[in-house]
Amino acid sequence: MLRPVADGVLVHESGFLQSNAIVVQGRAGVLLVDPGVQDHEMACLANDLSRSGQTVVAGFSTHPHWDHLLWHPQLGAAPRYGTARCAATARDELSDPGAKARITAHLLPTGIAERVPLDLLGEITALPAETAQIPWGGPQVRIIEHHAHAPGHAALFIEERGVLVAGDMLSDVLIPMLDLSDTADPIEDYLAALRLLDGVAGDVDVLVPGHGSVGGADQVHARIDQDRAYVHALRDTQVPRDPRIGPSAKPGWEWVSDVHDGQAQRLAGRSERDGTPG
Ligand SMILES: [Zn+2]
């Protein structure tokens, strides 16, 4: 079910990882950001749109992780944009013929593997590097690209609606998950991304994370501060006091503690390597 969160901006929440699909109403149709995860949920979203006489005129994926790269035939054939790095990363990963089978295998323990349609996965049109806005006929959507969480990750700021679409940043249920794959300083990259989001935070009335609860203006600085504190704790090899991990985590999200342990270990491994001559 589509739920309005601001004038002309609606959110469709998935039962999987509290994933949010975002609909922005334009002049001749809607922009759809991170369409969703399960087949029946995207079909429901497509039906909601067609019942209200709206078609999808553009799509956008905030970053090249599978749960943000999906699409459903009923959503139509609009261009699906992403940053140049997002599109290139998706293309590279999907050029491996085993990629989709690996995603399905990864999903088996969740019980939703057969409900995730991978046919149209990752067919992203690259926007030229440093494109400032999504090219479409609707309210201006500013692209805030940064190097955190995933290559080519972008938050979107719809200034005239006061909405920040954060991608996989600023979640109330997920800790910052760093991109440890191909970056020299993932901690500083993440802190720089938070500074970019902080730069628009004063104009945000509604915050929509990729996973988790939609927040109001009061949540924007609070979540930036919480994410920064977590990243500082990781950097300083301290145990973070963070309500998203440990015994105070929301029921069903206890696994986030394992993610924390994993990235703390990997970062410790990196700094040992950095300190080893040769
Ligand atoms: Zn992600």
Tab-separated table of C-alpha atoms in Angstrom, residues 57-148:
chain	number	residue	atom	x	y	z
A	57	VAL	CA	8.155	7.656	-16.335
A	58	ALA	CA	11.547	7.176	-14.659
A	59	GLY	CA	13.202	4.884	-12.168
A	60	PHE	CA	16.272	5.364	-9.996
A	61	SER	CA	18.424	2.935	-8.018
A	62	THR	CA	20.284	4.511	-5.116
A	63	HIS	CA	23.100	1.956	-5.272
A	64	PRO	CA	24.217	-1.302	-6.850
A	65	HIS	CA	23.050	-3.800	-4.212
A	66	TRP	CA	20.559	-6.376	-5.478
A	67	ASP	CA	17.690	-5.221	-3.240
A	68	HIS	CA	17.825	-1.769	-4.852
A	69	LEU	CA	18.200	-2.961	-8.459
A	70	LEU	CA	14.971	-4.887	-8.975
A	71	TRP	CA	12.108	-4.148	-11.340
A	72	HIS	CA	8.783	-5.690	-12.291
A	73	PRO	CA	7.337	-5.993	-15.825
A	74	GLN	CA	4.103	-4.305	-14.688
A	75	LEU	CA	6.100	-1.184	-13.845
A	76	GLY	CA	6.709	-0.657	-17.576
A	77	ALA	CA	9.745	0.232	-19.651
A	78	ALA	CA	10.793	3.646	-18.317
A	79	PRO	CA	14.525	4.382	-18.118
A	80	ARG	CA	15.981	3.241	-14.808
A	81	TYR	CA	18.754	5.583	-13.813
A	82	GLY	CA	21.666	5.341	-11.430
A	83	THR	CA	24.946	7.173	-11.022
A	84	ALA	CA	27.653	6.253	-13.529
A	85	ARG	CA	29.514	4.241	-10.854
A	86	CYS	CA	26.321	2.510	-9.739
A	87	ALA	CA	25.475	1.451	-13.288
A	88	ALA	CA	29.050	0.335	-14.027
A	89	THR	CA	29.231	-1.718	-10.828
A	90	ALA	CA	25.880	-3.387	-11.513
A	91	ARG	CA	26.935	-4.143	-15.084
A	92	ASP	CA	30.264	-5.629	-13.961
A	93	GLU	CA	28.677	-7.826	-11.340
A	94	LEU	CA	25.937	-9.069	-13.637
A	95	SER	CA	28.402	-9.835	-16.423
A	96	ASP	CA	29.296	-12.848	-14.284
A	97	PRO	CA	26.858	-15.546	-15.444
A	98	GLY	CA	26.659	-16.962	-11.903
A	99	ALA	CA	25.634	-13.672	-10.290
A	100	LYS	CA	21.874	-14.219	-10.183
A	101	ALA	CA	22.222	-17.786	-8.912
A	102	ARG	CA	24.422	-16.477	-6.095
A	103	ILE	CA	21.767	-13.921	-5.096
A	104	THR	CA	19.123	-16.654	-5.053
A	105	ALA	CA	21.391	-18.889	-2.939
A	106	HIS	CA	22.075	-15.993	-0.564
A	107	LEU	CA	18.309	-15.497	-0.190
A	108	LEU	CA	17.469	-19.132	0.569
A	109	PRO	CA	17.620	-18.755	4.367
A	110	THR	CA	15.205	-15.802	4.217
A	111	GLY	CA	12.442	-17.892	2.630
A	112	ILE	CA	11.734	-15.266	-0.033
A	113	ALA	CA	14.148	-16.473	-2.754
A	114	GLU	CA	11.396	-17.634	-5.110
A	115	ARG	CA	9.528	-14.347	-4.674
A	116	VAL	CA	12.381	-12.115	-5.822
A	117	PRO	CA	12.166	-11.622	-9.604
A	118	LEU	CA	15.674	-11.320	-11.009
A	119	ASP	CA	14.817	-11.151	-14.740
A	120	LEU	CA	15.080	-7.358	-14.922
A	121	LEU	CA	17.734	-7.001	-12.221
A	122	GLY	CA	20.266	-4.213	-12.641
A	123	GLU	CA	19.277	-2.859	-16.068
A	124	ILE	CA	20.413	0.599	-15.072
A	125	THR	CA	20.998	3.537	-17.410
A	126	ALA	CA	24.109	5.424	-16.293
A	127	LEU	CA	23.697	9.141	-15.759
A	128	PRO	CA	26.818	11.053	-16.845
A	129	ALA	CA	29.296	11.461	-13.964
A	130	GLU	CA	28.445	14.385	-11.687
A	131	THR	CA	24.891	14.733	-12.982
A	132	ALA	CA	23.286	17.066	-10.447
A	133	GLN	CA	19.622	16.191	-10.972
A	134	ILE	CA	17.511	13.321	-12.214
A	135	PRO	CA	16.359	14.163	-15.761
A	136	TRP	CA	12.590	13.879	-15.595
A	137	GLY	CA	9.395	15.937	-15.677
A	138	GLY	CA	8.689	16.550	-12.021
A	139	PRO	CA	10.000	18.333	-8.952
A	140	GLN	CA	13.751	18.766	-8.989
A	141	VAL	CA	15.511	15.770	-7.479
A	142	ARG	CA	19.076	16.545	-6.503
A	143	ILE	CA	21.582	13.679	-6.625
A	144	ILE	CA	23.936	13.632	-3.651
A	145	GLU	CA	26.542	11.067	-4.670
A	146	HIS	CA	29.149	9.927	-2.191
A	147	HIS	CA	31.550	7.092	-1.428
A	148	ALA	CA	29.863	5.258	1.392
